[in-house]
Amino acid sequence: MEIYFIKKVEIRTTLYAFWLSSCSWRVRAGLHFKKIPFEEKPVDILREKRHLTEEFRTINPAQKVPALVIDGTTITESMAILQYLEETRPEPTLMPNTPLLRTRMREICEIIVSGIQPLQNVGLQSHFETKEKFHTFTKYWTERGLQTLEKQLKNTSGLYCVGDQISMADLCLVPQLYNAVTRFQMDLKQHPTVSKLYESLLQQEVFKETHPKNINKKIQE
Ligand SMILES: N[C@@H](CCC(=O)N[C@@H](CS)C(=O)NCC(=O)O)C(=O)O
């Protein structure tokens, strides 16, 4: 009798990310929430500008972070990555359980992902005469986004952005607010719902474990 041994090949999951990048934090939190083991490969988008190398262009043609190598393929765009994780690993879910609530979640994601993050992106800065001019521009659009979020979240939030269940909206909200508060010294107090939610979400294990400060410490170790 012939006996065949099938060699188990371990397919690694690798997140190309930058510790301070909000889009990277979205995906890092998604992987953590879904308990998917992964390693993080740092791509310095600030000083060394590793994302602009030819080597990184082969990983992400847009030359931005994040990119995720998973299941033997590479996926870019944080929201596409989160959607893939949700479809391939549905439990625990990052989606509310009715079409309307999922739509509410997507509205919040869009306000952040299309309406705030691209206007905060560090890649824009060199297109402004001074850092101050860039900050004034960014803060204006972030403030507009915060006003929209305040109205929206007043209607949708419970313990989380949509009701009492964590969703992709929370994964988008926390990193963007962290950016607003730390990079642009913005005050969230005029937006009580946003501010309260931000403070309570920061206490959640998923955000503590994936917080940029923790990631930076791990990178330095
Ligand atoms: N839509 C993309 C945006 C990616 C993005 O803008 N990443 C930023 C960091 S949060 C980046 O790599 N910026 C560097 C640059 O644009 O030069 C996504 O959601 O993944």
JSON list of C-alpha atoms and ligand atoms in Angstrom, two decimals:
[
{"chain": "A", "resi": 1, "resn": "MET", "atom": "CA", "xyz": [0.00, 0.00, 0.00]},
{"chain": "A", "resi": 2, "resn": "GLU", "atom": "CA", "xyz": [1.36, 3.39, -0.98]},
{"chain": "A", "resi": 3, "resn": "ILE", "atom": "CA", "xyz": [1.20, 6.12, 1.61]},
{"chain": "A", "resi": 4, "resn": "TYR", "atom": "CA", "xyz": [1.24, 9.73, 0.51]},
{"chain": "A", "resi": 5, "resn": "PHE", "atom": "CA", "xyz": [2.19, 12.50, 2.85]},
{"chain": "A", "resi": 6, "resn": "ILE", "atom": "CA", "xyz": [0.67, 15.82, 1.92]},
{"chain": "A", "resi": 7, "resn": "LYS", "atom": "CA", "xyz": [2.92, 18.63, 3.01]},
{"chain": "A", "resi": 8, "resn": "LYS", "atom": "CA", "xyz": [0.92, 21.33, 4.71]},
{"chain": "A", "resi": 9, "resn": "VAL", "atom": "CA", "xyz": [2.01, 24.65, 3.23]},
{"chain": "A", "resi": 10, "resn": "GLU", "atom": "CA", "xyz": [1.46, 27.58, 5.49]},
{"chain": "A", "resi": 11, "resn": "ILE", "atom": "CA", "xyz": [0.19, 30.59, 3.60]},
{"chain": "A", "resi": 12, "resn": "ARG", "atom": "CA", "xyz": [1.21, 33.69, 5.47]},
{"chain": "A", "resi": 13, "resn": "THR", "atom": "CA", "xyz": [-0.92, 36.76, 5.80]},
{"chain": "A", "resi": 14, "resn": "THR", "atom": "CA", "xyz": [1.16, 39.93, 5.52]},
{"chain": "A", "resi": 15, "resn": "LEU", "atom": "CA", "xyz": [-0.05, 43.47, 6.05]},
{"chain": "A", "resi": 16, "resn": "TYR", "atom": "CA", "xyz": [2.04, 46.18, 4.42]},
{"chain": "A", "resi": 17, "resn": "ALA", "atom": "CA", "xyz": [1.28, 49.20, 6.52]},
{"chain": "A", "resi": 18, "resn": "PHE", "atom": "CA", "xyz": [2.52, 52.31, 8.26]},
{"chain": "A", "resi": 19, "resn": "TRP", "atom": "CA", "xyz": [1.96, 52.65, 12.00]},
{"chain": "A", "resi": 20, "resn": "LEU", "atom": "CA", "xyz": [0.45, 56.16, 11.73]},
{"chain": "A", "resi": 21, "resn": "SER", "atom": "CA", "xyz": [-1.68, 55.50, 8.64]},
{"chain": "A", "resi": 22, "resn": "SER", "atom": "CA", "xyz": [-5.44, 55.59, 9.25]},
{"chain": "A", "resi": 23, "resn": "CYS", "atom": "CA", "xyz": [-6.18, 53.28, 6.31]},
{"chain": "A", "resi": 24, "resn": "SER", "atom": "CA", "xyz": [-3.66, 50.76, 7.67]},
{"chain": "A", "resi": 25, "resn": "TRP", "atom": "CA", "xyz": [-5.29, 50.91, 11.11]},
{"chain": "A", "resi": 26, "resn": "ARG", "atom": "CA", "xyz": [-8.69, 50.07, 9.57]},
{"chain": "A", "resi": 27, "resn": "VAL", "atom": "CA", "xyz": [-7.30, 46.82, 8.18]},
{"chain": "A", "resi": 28, "resn": "ARG", "atom": "CA", "xyz": [-5.12, 46.01, 11.19]},
{"chain": "A", "resi": 29, "resn": "ALA", "atom": "CA", "xyz": [-8.22, 46.31, 13.38]},
{"chain": "A", "resi": 30, "resn": "GLY", "atom": "CA", "xyz": [-10.26, 44.17, 10.98]},
{"chain": "A", "resi": 31, "resn": "LEU", "atom": "CA", "xyz": [-7.66, 41.39, 11.04]},
{"chain": "A", "resi": 32, "resn": "HIS", "atom": "CA", "xyz": [-7.44, 41.58, 14.81]},
{"chain": "A", "resi": 33, "resn": "PHE", "atom": "CA", "xyz": [-11.23, 41.57, 15.24]},
{"chain": "A", "resi": 34, "resn": "LYS", "atom": "CA", "xyz": [-11.58, 38.52, 13.03]},
{"chain": "A", "resi": 35, "resn": "LYS", "atom": "CA", "xyz": [-8.66, 36.83, 14.81]},
{"chain": "A", "resi": 36, "resn": "ILE", "atom": "CA", "xyz": [-6.70, 36.30, 11.60]},
{"chain": "A", "resi": 37, "resn": "PRO", "atom": "CA", "xyz": [-3.00, 35.77, 12.38]},
{"chain": "A", "resi": 38, "resn": "PHE", "atom": "CA", "xyz": [-0.80, 38.13, 10.36]},
{"chain": "A", "resi": 39, "resn": "GLU", "atom": "CA", "xyz": [2.56, 39.80, 10.31]},
{"chain": "A", "resi": 40, "resn": "GLU", "atom": "CA", "xyz": [2.93, 43.51, 9.69]},
{"chain": "A", "resi": 41, "resn": "LYS", "atom": "CA", "xyz": [5.63, 44.77, 7.36]},
{"chain": "A", "resi": 42, "resn": "PRO", "atom": "CA", "xyz": [6.31, 48.46, 7.97]},
{"chain": "A", "resi": 43, "resn": "VAL", "atom": "CA", "xyz": [6.36, 50.76, 4.94]},
{"chain": "A", "resi": 44, "resn": "ASP", "atom": "CA", "xyz": [7.61, 54.22, 5.99]},
{"chain": "A", "resi": 45, "resn": "ILE", "atom": "CA", "xyz": [5.51, 56.75, 4.08]},
{"chain": "A", "resi": 46, "resn": "LEU", "atom": "CA", "xyz": [6.88, 59.77, 5.99]},
{"chain": "A", "resi": 47, "resn": "ARG", "atom": "CA", "xyz": [10.67, 59.93, 6.08]},
{"chain": "A", "resi": 48, "resn": "GLU", "atom": "CA", "xyz": [11.99, 57.12, 3.92]},
{"chain": "A", "resi": 49, "resn": "LYS", "atom": "CA", "xyz": [9.00, 57.23, 1.55]},
{"chain": "A", "resi": 50, "resn": "ARG", "atom": "CA", "xyz": [9.28, 53.50, 0.91]},
{"chain": "A", "resi": 51, "resn": "HIS", "atom": "CA", "xyz": [5.84, 53.47, -0.72]},
{"chain": "A", "resi": 52, "resn": "LEU", "atom": "CA", "xyz": [7.27, 55.42, -3.65]},
{"chain": "A", "resi": 53, "resn": "THR", "atom": "CA", "xyz": [9.90, 52.78, -4.51]},
{"chain": "A", "resi": 54, "resn": "GLU", "atom": "CA", "xyz": [9.63, 50.58, -7.60]},
{"chain": "A", "resi": 55, "resn": "GLU", "atom": "CA", "xyz": [9.73, 47.57, -5.27]},
{"chain": "A", "resi": 56, "resn": "PHE", "atom": "CA", "xyz": [6.57, 48.70, -3.47]},
{"chain": "A", "resi": 57, "resn": "ARG", "atom": "CA", "xyz": [4.87, 49.61, -6.73]},
{"chain": "A", "resi": 58, "resn": "THR", "atom": "CA", "xyz": [4.87, 45.89, -7.57]},
{"chain": "A", "resi": 59, "resn": "ILE", "atom": "CA", "xyz": [2.86, 45.32, -4.36]},
{"chain": "A", "resi": 60, "resn": "ASN", "atom": "CA", "xyz": [0.48, 48.28, -4.73]},
{"chain": "A", "resi": 61, "resn": "PRO", "atom": "CA", "xyz": [0.45, 50.12, -8.08]},
{"chain": "A", "resi": 62, "resn": "ALA", "atom": "CA", "xyz": [-1.14, 53.12, -6.31]},
{"chain": "A", "resi": 63, "resn": "GLN", "atom": "CA", "xyz": [1.96, 53.31, -4.06]},
{"chain": "A", "resi": 64, "resn": "LYS", "atom": "CA", "xyz": [-0.09, 53.71, -0.91]},
{"chain": "A", "resi": 65, "resn": "VAL", "atom": "CA", "xyz": [-0.62, 51.66, 2.22]},
{"chain": "A", "resi": 66, "resn": "PRO", "atom": "CA", "xyz": [-2.21, 49.34, 3.11]},
{"chain": "A", "resi": 67, "resn": "ALA", "atom": "CA", "xyz": [-1.81, 46.23, 1.00]},
{"chain": "A", "resi": 68, "resn": "LEU", "atom": "CA", "xyz": [-2.65, 42.77, 2.27]},
{"chain": "A", "resi": 69, "resn": "VAL", "atom": "CA", "xyz": [-1.17, 39.49, 1.09]},
{"chain": "A", "resi": 70, "resn": "ILE", "atom": "CA", "xyz": [-3.70, 36.82, 1.99]},
{"chain": "A", "resi": 71, "resn": "ASP", "atom": "CA", "xyz": [-4.82, 33.47, 0.60]},
{"chain": "A", "resi": 72, "resn": "GLY", "atom": "CA", "xyz": [-1.96, 33.60, -1.92]},
{"chain": "A", "resi": 73, "resn": "THR", "atom": "CA", "xyz": [-2.98, 36.93, -3.46]},
{"chain": "A", "resi": 74, "resn": "THR", "atom": "CA", "xyz": [-2.42, 40.64, -2.85]},
{"chain": "A", "resi": 75, "resn": "ILE", "atom": "CA", "xyz": [-5.34, 42.98, -2.15]},
{"chain": "A", "resi": 76, "resn": "THR", "atom": "CA", "xyz": [-5.16, 46.77, -2.02]},
{"chain": "A", "resi": 77, "resn": "GLU", "atom": "CA", "xyz": [-7.67, 49.45, -0.95]},
{"chain": "A", "resi": 78, "resn": "SER", "atom": "CA", "xyz": [-8.61, 49.17, 2.71]},
{"chain": "A", "resi": 79, "resn": "MET", "atom": "CA", "xyz": [-12.38, 48.91, 2.13]},
{"chain": "A", "resi": 80, "resn": "ALA", "atom": "CA", "xyz": [-11.96, 46.20, -0.52]},
{"chain": "A", "resi": 81, "resn": "ILE", "atom": "CA", "xyz": [-9.73, 44.34, 1.92]},
{"chain": "A", "resi": 82, "resn": "LEU", "atom": "CA", "xyz": [-12.29, 44.58, 4.73]},
{"chain": "A", "resi": 83, "resn": "GLN", "atom": "CA", "xyz": [-15.03, 43.41, 2.38]},
{"chain": "A", "resi": 84, "resn": "TYR", "atom": "CA", "xyz": [-12.89, 40.41, 1.33]},
{"chain": "A", "resi": 85, "resn": "LEU", "atom": "CA", "xyz": [-12.23, 39.49, 4.96]},
{"chain": "A", "resi": 86, "resn": "GLU", "atom": "CA", "xyz": [-15.96, 39.73, 5.69]},
{"chain": "A", "resi": 87, "resn": "GLU", "atom": "CA", "xyz": [-16.90, 37.51, 2.74]},
{"chain": "A", "resi": 88, "resn": "THR", "atom": "CA", "xyz": [-14.22, 34.88, 3.33]},
{"chain": "A", "resi": 89, "resn": "ARG", "atom": "CA", "xyz": [-14.30, 34.93, 7.14]},
{"chain": "A", "resi": 90, "resn": "PRO", "atom": "CA", "xyz": [-17.87, 36.02, 8.01]},
{"chain": "A", "resi": 91, "resn": "GLU", "atom": "CA", "xyz": [-17.54, 35.30, 11.74]},
{"chain": "A", "resi": 92, "resn": "PRO", "atom": "CA", "xyz": [-17.29, 37.42, 13.80]},
{"chain": "A", "resi": 93, "resn": "THR", "atom": "CA", "xyz": [-19.10, 39.79, 11.51]},
{"chain": "A", "resi": 94, "resn": "LEU", "atom": "CA", "xyz": [-18.30, 43.43, 10.86]},
{"chain": "A", "resi": 95, "resn": "MET", "atom": "CA", "xyz": [-21.70, 44.10, 9.28]},
{"chain": "A", "resi": 96, "resn": "PRO", "atom": "CA", "xyz": [-25.05, 44.99, 10.86]},
{"chain": "A", "resi": 97, "resn": "ASN", "atom": "CA", "xyz": [-27.84, 42.49, 10.26]},
{"chain": "A", "resi": 98, "resn": "THR", "atom": "CA", "xyz": [-30.38, 44.40, 8.12]},
{"chain": "A", "resi": 99, "resn": "PRO", "atom": "CA", "xyz": [-30.07, 46.03, 4.67]},
{"chain": "A", "resi": 100, "resn": "LEU", "atom": "CA", "xyz": [-30.95, 49.47, 6.07]},
{"chain": "A", "resi": 101, "resn": "LEU", "atom": "CA", "xyz": [-28.43, 49.27, 8.90]},
{"chain": "A", "resi": 102, "resn": "ARG", "atom": "CA", "xyz": [-25.76, 48.07, 6.45]},
{"chain": "A", "resi": 103, "resn": "THR", "atom": "CA", "xyz": [-26.62, 51.09, 4.30]},
{"chain": "A", "resi": 104, "resn": "ARG", "atom": "CA", "xyz": [-26.27, 53.38, 7.33]},
{"chain": "A", "resi": 105, "resn": "MET", "atom": "CA", "xyz": [-22.88, 51.77, 8.00]},
{"chain": "A", "resi": 106, "resn": "ARG", "atom": "CA", "xyz": [-21.78, 52.41, 4.38]},
{"chain": "A", "resi": 107, "resn": "GLU", "atom": "CA", "xyz": [-22.92, 56.03, 4.58]},
{"chain": "A", "resi": 108, "resn": "ILE", "atom": "CA", "xyz": [-20.68, 56.56, 7.61]},
{"chain": "A", "resi": 109, "resn": "CYS", "atom": "CA", "xyz": [-17.79, 54.74, 5.95]},
{"chain": "A", "resi": 110, "resn": "GLU", "atom": "CA", "xyz": [-18.12, 56.95, 2.84]},
{"chain": "A", "resi": 111, "resn": "ILE", "atom": "CA", "xyz": [-18.20, 60.19, 4.83]},
{"chain": "A", "resi": 112, "resn": "ILE", "atom": "CA", "xyz": [-14.84, 59.16, 6.30]},
{"chain": "A", "resi": 113, "resn": "VAL", "atom": "CA", "xyz": [-13.22, 57.19, 3.51]},
{"chain": "A", "resi": 114, "resn": "SER", "atom": "CA", "xyz": [-14.13, 59.52, 0.63]},
{"chain": "A", "resi": 115, "resn": "GLY", "atom": "CA", "xyz": [-14.87, 62.79, 2.41]},
{"chain": "A", "resi": 116, "resn": "ILE", "atom": "CA", "xyz": [-12.16, 63.08, 5.08]},
{"chain": "A", "resi": 117, "resn": "GLN", "atom": "CA", "xyz": [-9.20, 60.70, 4.67]},
{"chain": "A", "resi": 118, "resn": "PRO", "atom": "CA", "xyz": [-8.15, 61.70, 1.13]},
{"chain": "A", "resi": 119, "resn": "LEU", "atom": "CA", "xyz": [-8.06, 65.36, 2.24]},
{"chain": "A", "resi": 120, "resn": "GLN", "atom": "CA", "xyz": [-5.87, 64.51, 5.24]},
{"chain": "A", "resi": 121, "resn": "ASN", "atom": "CA", "xyz": [-3.50, 62.34, 3.25]},
{"chain": "A", "resi": 122, "resn": "VAL", "atom": "CA", "xyz": [0.15, 63.12, 3.83]},
{"chain": "A", "resi": 123, "resn": "GLY", "atom": "CA", "xyz": [0.77, 62.77, 0.07]},
{"chain": "A", "resi": 124, "resn": "LEU", "atom": "CA", "xyz": [-1.11, 66.05, -0.50]},
{"chain": "A", "resi": 125, "resn": "GLN", "atom": "CA", "xyz": [1.20, 68.18, 1.61]},
{"chain": "A", "resi": 126, "resn": "SER", "atom": "CA", "xyz": [3.91, 68.76, -1.02]},
{"chain": "A", "resi": 127, "resn": "HIS", "atom": "CA", "xyz": [1.24, 70.29, -3.31]},
{"chain": "A", "resi": 128, "resn": "PHE", "atom": "CA", "xyz": [0.80, 73.19, -0.88]},
{"chain": "A", "resi": 129, "resn": "GLU", "atom": "CA", "xyz": [3.21, 76.12, -0.52]},
{"chain": "A", "resi": 130, "resn": "THR", "atom": "CA", "xyz": [3.49, 75.60, 3.23]},
{"chain": "A", "resi": 131, "resn": "LYS", "atom": "CA", "xyz": [2.58, 73.03, 5.85]},
{"chain": "A", "resi": 132, "resn": "GLU", "atom": "CA", "xyz": [0.29, 75.65, 7.45]},
{"chain": "A", "resi": 133, "resn": "LYS", "atom": "CA", "xyz": [-1.69, 76.06, 4.21]},
{"chain": "A", "resi": 134, "resn": "PHE", "atom": "CA", "xyz": [-2.10, 72.30, 3.97]},
{"chain": "A", "resi": 135, "resn": "HIS", "atom": "CA", "xyz": [-3.29, 72.12, 7.58]},
{"chain": "A", "resi": 136, "resn": "THR", "atom": "CA", "xyz": [-5.83, 74.93, 7.07]},
{"chain": "A", "resi": 137, "resn": "PHE", "atom": "CA", "xyz": [-7.22, 73.13, 4.00]},
{"chain": "A", "resi": 138, "resn": "THR", "atom": "CA", "xyz": [-7.34, 69.74, 5.72]},
{"chain": "A", "resi": 139, "resn": "LYS", "atom": "CA", "xyz": [-8.91, 71.07, 8.91]},
{"chain": "A", "resi": 140, "resn": "TYR", "atom": "CA", "xyz": [-11.67, 72.81, 6.95]},
{"chain": "A", "resi": 141, "resn": "TRP", "atom": "CA", "xyz": [-12.70, 69.56, 5.22]},
{"chain": "A", "resi": 142, "resn": "THR", "atom": "CA", "xyz": [-12.30, 67.47, 8.37]},
{"chain": "A", "resi": 143, "resn": "GLU", "atom": "CA", "xyz": [-14.53, 69.91, 10.27]},
{"chain": "A", "resi": 144, "resn": "ARG", "atom": "CA", "xyz": [-17.18, 69.62, 7.52]},
{"chain": "A", "resi": 145, "resn": "GLY", "atom": "CA", "xyz": [-16.93, 65.83, 7.80]},
{"chain": "A", "resi": 146, "resn": "LEU", "atom": "CA", "xyz": [-17.23, 65.97, 11.59]},
{"chain": "A", "resi": 147, "resn": "GLN", "atom": "CA", "xyz": [-20.41, 68.05, 11.32]},
{"chain": "A", "resi": 148, "resn": "THR", "atom": "CA", "xyz": [-21.90, 65.47, 8.98]},
{"chain": "A", "resi": 149, "resn": "LEU", "atom": "CA", "xyz": [-20.82, 62.61, 11.23]},
{"chain": "A", "resi": 150, "resn": "GLU", "atom": "CA", "xyz": [-22.34, 64.28, 14.30]},
{"chain": "A", "resi": 151, "resn": "LYS", "atom": "CA", "xyz": [-25.76, 64.47, 12.58]},
{"chain": "A", "resi": 152, "resn": "GLN", "atom": "CA", "xyz": [-25.51, 60.94, 11.21]},
{"chain": "A", "resi": 153, "resn": "LEU", "atom": "CA", "xyz": [-24.24, 59.29, 14.38]},
{"chain": "A", "resi": 154, "resn": "LYS", "atom": "CA", "xyz": [-26.89, 60.97, 16.52]},
{"chain": "A", "resi": 155, "resn": "ASN", "atom": "CA", "xyz": [-29.41, 58.87, 14.61]},
{"chain": "A", "resi": 156, "resn": "THR", "atom": "CA", "xyz": [-27.51, 55.61, 14.19]},
{"chain": "A", "resi": 157, "resn": "SER", "atom": "CA", "xyz": [-25.23, 55.11, 17.17]},
{"chain": "A", "resi": 158, "resn": "GLY", "atom": "CA", "xyz": [-25.64, 53.03, 20.29]},
{"chain": "A", "resi": 159, "resn": "LEU", "atom": "CA", "xyz": [-22.51, 51.61, 21.85]},
{"chain": "A", "resi": 160, "resn": "TYR", "atom": "CA", "xyz": [-20.99, 51.71, 18.35]},
{"chain": "A", "resi": 161, "resn": "CYS", "atom": "CA", "xyz": [-21.49, 53.77, 15.19]},
{"chain": "A", "resi": 162, "resn": "VAL", "atom": "CA", "xyz": [-24.48, 51.66, 14.17]},
{"chain": "A", "resi": 163, "resn": "GLY", "atom": "CA", "xyz": [-26.40, 50.34, 17.14]},
{"chain": "A", "resi": 164, "resn": "ASP", "atom": "CA", "xyz": [-24.70, 48.11, 19.67]},
{"chain": "A", "resi": 165, "resn": "GLN", "atom": "CA", "xyz": [-22.61, 46.05, 17.31]},
{"chain": "A", "resi": 166, "resn": "ILE", "atom": "CA", "xyz": [-19.13, 46.85, 16.05]},
{"chain": "A", "resi": 167, "resn": "SER", "atom": "CA", "xyz": [-18.95, 47.34, 12.28]},
{"chain": "A", "resi": 168, "resn": "MET", "atom": "CA", "xyz": [-16.69, 48.62, 9.52]},
{"chain": "A", "resi": 169, "resn": "ALA", "atom": "CA", "xyz": [-17.90, 52.13, 10.36]},
{"chain": "A", "resi": 170, "resn": "ASP", "atom": "CA", "xyz": [-16.12, 51.96, 13.73]},
{"chain": "A", "resi": 171, "resn": "LEU", "atom": "CA", "xyz": [-12.97, 50.71, 12.03]},
{"chain": "A", "resi": 172, "resn": "CYS", "atom": "CA", "xyz": [-13.07, 53.81, 9.82]},
{"chain": "A", "resi": 173, "resn": "LEU", "atom": "CA", "xyz": [-14.08, 56.28, 12.53]},
{"chain": "A", "resi": 174, "resn": "VAL", "atom": "CA", "xyz": [-11.45, 55.72, 15.22]},
{"chain": "A", "resi": 175, "resn": "PRO", "atom": "CA", "xyz": [-8.31, 56.01, 13.03]},
{"chain": "A", "resi": 176, "resn": "GLN", "atom": "CA", "xyz": [-9.62, 59.15, 11.28]},
{"chain": "A", "resi": 177, "resn": "LEU", "atom": "CA", "xyz": [-10.47, 60.87, 14.54]},
{"chain": "A", "resi": 178, "resn": "TYR", "atom": "CA", "xyz": [-7.09, 59.89, 15.97]},
{"chain": "A", "resi": 179, "resn": "ASN", "atom": "CA", "xyz": [-5.51, 61.63, 12.96]},
{"chain": "A", "resi": 180, "resn": "ALA", "atom": "CA", "xyz": [-7.68, 64.72, 13.43]},
{"chain": "A", "resi": 181, "resn": "VAL", "atom": "CA", "xyz": [-6.84, 64.99, 17.12]},
{"chain": "A", "resi": 182, "resn": "THR", "atom": "CA", "xyz": [-3.13, 64.14, 17.06]},
{"chain": "A", "resi": 183, "resn": "ARG", "atom": "CA", "xyz": [-1.88, 65.32, 13.65]},
{"chain": "A", "resi": 184, "resn": "PHE", "atom": "CA", "xyz": [-4.10, 68.35, 13.25]},
{"chain": "A", "resi": 185, "resn": "GLN", "atom": "CA", "xyz": [-4.80, 69.16, 16.93]},
{"chain": "A", "resi": 186, "resn": "MET", "atom": "CA", "xyz": [-8.54, 69.33, 16.29]},
{"chain": "A", "resi": 187, "resn": "ASP", "atom": "CA", "xyz": [-11.03, 69.58, 19.12]},
{"chain": "A", "resi": 188, "resn": "LEU", "atom": "CA", "xyz": [-13.92, 67.11, 19.02]},
{"chain": "A", "resi": 189, "resn": "LYS", "atom": "CA", "xyz": [-15.84, 68.72, 21.88]},
{"chain": "A", "resi": 190, "resn": "GLN", "atom": "CA", "xyz": [-18.22, 70.66, 19.59]},
{"chain": "A", "resi": 191, "resn": "HIS", "atom": "CA", "xyz": [-19.37, 67.25, 18.30]},
{"chain": "A", "resi": 192, "resn": "PRO", "atom": "CA", "xyz": [-20.60, 65.53, 21.47]},
{"chain": "A", "resi": 193, "resn": "THR", "atom": "CA", "xyz": [-21.85, 62.30, 19.86]},
{"chain": "A", "resi": 194, "resn": "VAL", "atom": "CA", "xyz": [-18.66, 61.85, 17.85]},
{"chain": "A", "resi": 195, "resn": "SER", "atom": "CA", "xyz": [-16.49, 62.73, 20.81]},
{"chain": "A", "resi": 196, "resn": "LYS", "atom": "CA", "xyz": [-18.27, 60.40, 23.26]},
{"chain": "A", "resi": 197, "resn": "LEU", "atom": "CA", "xyz": [-18.16, 57.52, 20.80]},
{"chain": "A", "resi": 198, "resn": "TYR", "atom": "CA", "xyz": [-14.47, 58.10, 20.10]},
{"chain": "A", "resi": 199, "resn": "GLU", "atom": "CA", "xyz": [-13.56, 58.04, 23.81]},
{"chain": "A", "resi": 200, "resn": "SER", "atom": "CA", "xyz": [-15.51, 54.85, 24.46]},
{"chain": "A", "resi": 201, "resn": "LEU", "atom": "CA", "xyz": [-14.28, 53.07, 21.32]},
{"chain": "A", "resi": 202, "resn": "LEU", "atom": "CA", "xyz": [-10.66, 53.78, 22.26]},
{"chain": "A", "resi": 203, "resn": "GLN", "atom": "CA", "xyz": [-11.26, 51.67, 25.38]},
{"chain": "A", "resi": 204, "resn": "GLN", "atom": "CA", "xyz": [-12.28, 48.65, 23.30]},
{"chain": "A", "resi": 205, "resn": "GLU", "atom": "CA", "xyz": [-9.74, 45.84, 23.10]},
{"chain": "A", "resi": 206, "resn": "VAL", "atom": "CA", "xyz": [-9.66, 45.87, 19.28]},
{"chain": "A", "resi": 207, "resn": "PHE", "atom": "CA", "xyz": [-8.54, 49.51, 19.19]},
{"chain": "A", "resi": 208, "resn": "LYS", "atom": "CA", "xyz": [-6.18, 49.23, 22.16]},
{"chain": "A", "resi": 209, "resn": "GLU", "atom": "CA", "xyz": [-4.38, 46.24, 20.63]},
{"chain": "A", "resi": 210, "resn": "THR", "atom": "CA", "xyz": [-4.06, 47.81, 17.19]},
{"chain": "A", "resi": 211, "resn": "HIS", "atom": "CA", "xyz": [-3.38, 51.38, 18.32]},
{"chain": "A", "resi": 212, "resn": "PRO", "atom": "CA", "xyz": [-0.52, 53.10, 16.41]},
{"chain": "A", "resi": 213, "resn": "LYS", "atom": "CA", "xyz": [1.39, 53.66, 19.69]},
{"chain": "A", "resi": 214, "resn": "ASN", "atom": "CA", "xyz": [1.45, 49.90, 20.33]},
{"chain": "A", "resi": 215, "resn": "ILE", "atom": "CA", "xyz": [2.45, 49.15, 16.77]},
{"chain": "A", "resi": 216, "resn": "ASN", "atom": "CA", "xyz": [5.26, 51.69, 16.87]},
{"chain": "A", "resi": 217, "resn": "LYS", "atom": "CA", "xyz": [6.55, 50.12, 20.10]},
{"chain": "A", "resi": 218, "resn": "LYS", "atom": "CA", "xyz": [6.49, 46.66, 18.49]},
{"chain": "A", "resi": 219, "resn": "ILE", "atom": "CA", "xyz": [8.37, 47.98, 15.45]},
{"chain": "A", "resi": 220, "resn": "GLN", "atom": "CA", "xyz": [11.06, 49.55, 17.65]},
{"chain": "A", "resi": 221, "resn": "GLU", "atom": "CA", "xyz": [11.54, 46.39, 19.76]},
{"chain": "B", "resi": 1, "resn": "LIG", "atom": "N1", "xyz": [-8.28, 54.50, -0.68]},
{"chain": "B", "resi": 1, "resn": "LIG", "atom": "C1", "xyz": [-7.05, 54.01, -0.14]},
{"chain": "B", "resi": 1, "resn": "LIG", "atom": "C2", "xyz": [-6.24, 55.18, 0.41]},
{"chain": "B", "resi": 1, "resn": "LIG", "atom": "C3", "xyz": [-4.83, 54.78, 0.80]},
{"chain": "B", "resi": 1, "resn": "LIG", "atom": "C4", "xyz": [-4.04, 55.97, 1.34]},
{"chain": "B", "resi": 1, "resn": "LIG", "atom": "O1", "xyz": [-4.32, 57.13, 1.02]},
{"chain": "B", "resi": 1, "resn": "LIG", "atom": "N2", "xyz": [-3.06, 55.65, 2.16]},
{"chain": "B", "resi": 1, "resn": "LIG", "atom": "C5", "xyz": [-2.23, 56.70, 2.73]},
{"chain": "B", "resi": 1, "resn": "LIG", "atom": "C6", "xyz": [-1.98, 56.43, 4.20]},
{"chain": "B", "resi": 1, "resn": "LIG", "atom": "S1", "xyz": [-3.50, 56.44, 5.11]},
{"chain": "B", "resi": 1, "resn": "LIG", "atom": "C7", "xyz": [-0.90, 56.71, 2.00]},
{"chain": "B", "resi": 1, "resn": "LIG", "atom": "O2", "xyz": [-0.35, 55.68, 1.71]},
{"chain": "B", "resi": 1, "resn": "LIG", "atom": "N3", "xyz": [-0.39, 57.92, 1.73]},
{"chain": "B", "resi": 1, "resn": "LIG", "atom": "C8", "xyz": [0.87, 58.13, 1.08]},
{"chain": "B", "resi": 1, "resn": "LIG", "atom": "C9", "xyz": [0.76, 58.94, -0.18]},
{"chain": "B", "resi": 1, "resn": "LIG", "atom": "O3", "xyz": [-0.33, 59.14, -0.71]},
{"chain": "B", "resi": 1, "resn": "LIG", "atom": "O4", "xyz": [1.83, 59.35, -0.65]},
{"chain": "B", "resi": 1, "resn": "LIG", "atom": "C10", "xyz": [-7.35, 52.95, 0.94]},
{"chain": "B", "resi": 1, "resn": "LIG", "atom": "O5", "xyz": [-8.40, 53.05, 1.57]},
{"chain": "B", "resi": 1, "resn": "LIG", "atom": "O6", "xyz": [-6.56, 52.01, 1.12]}
]
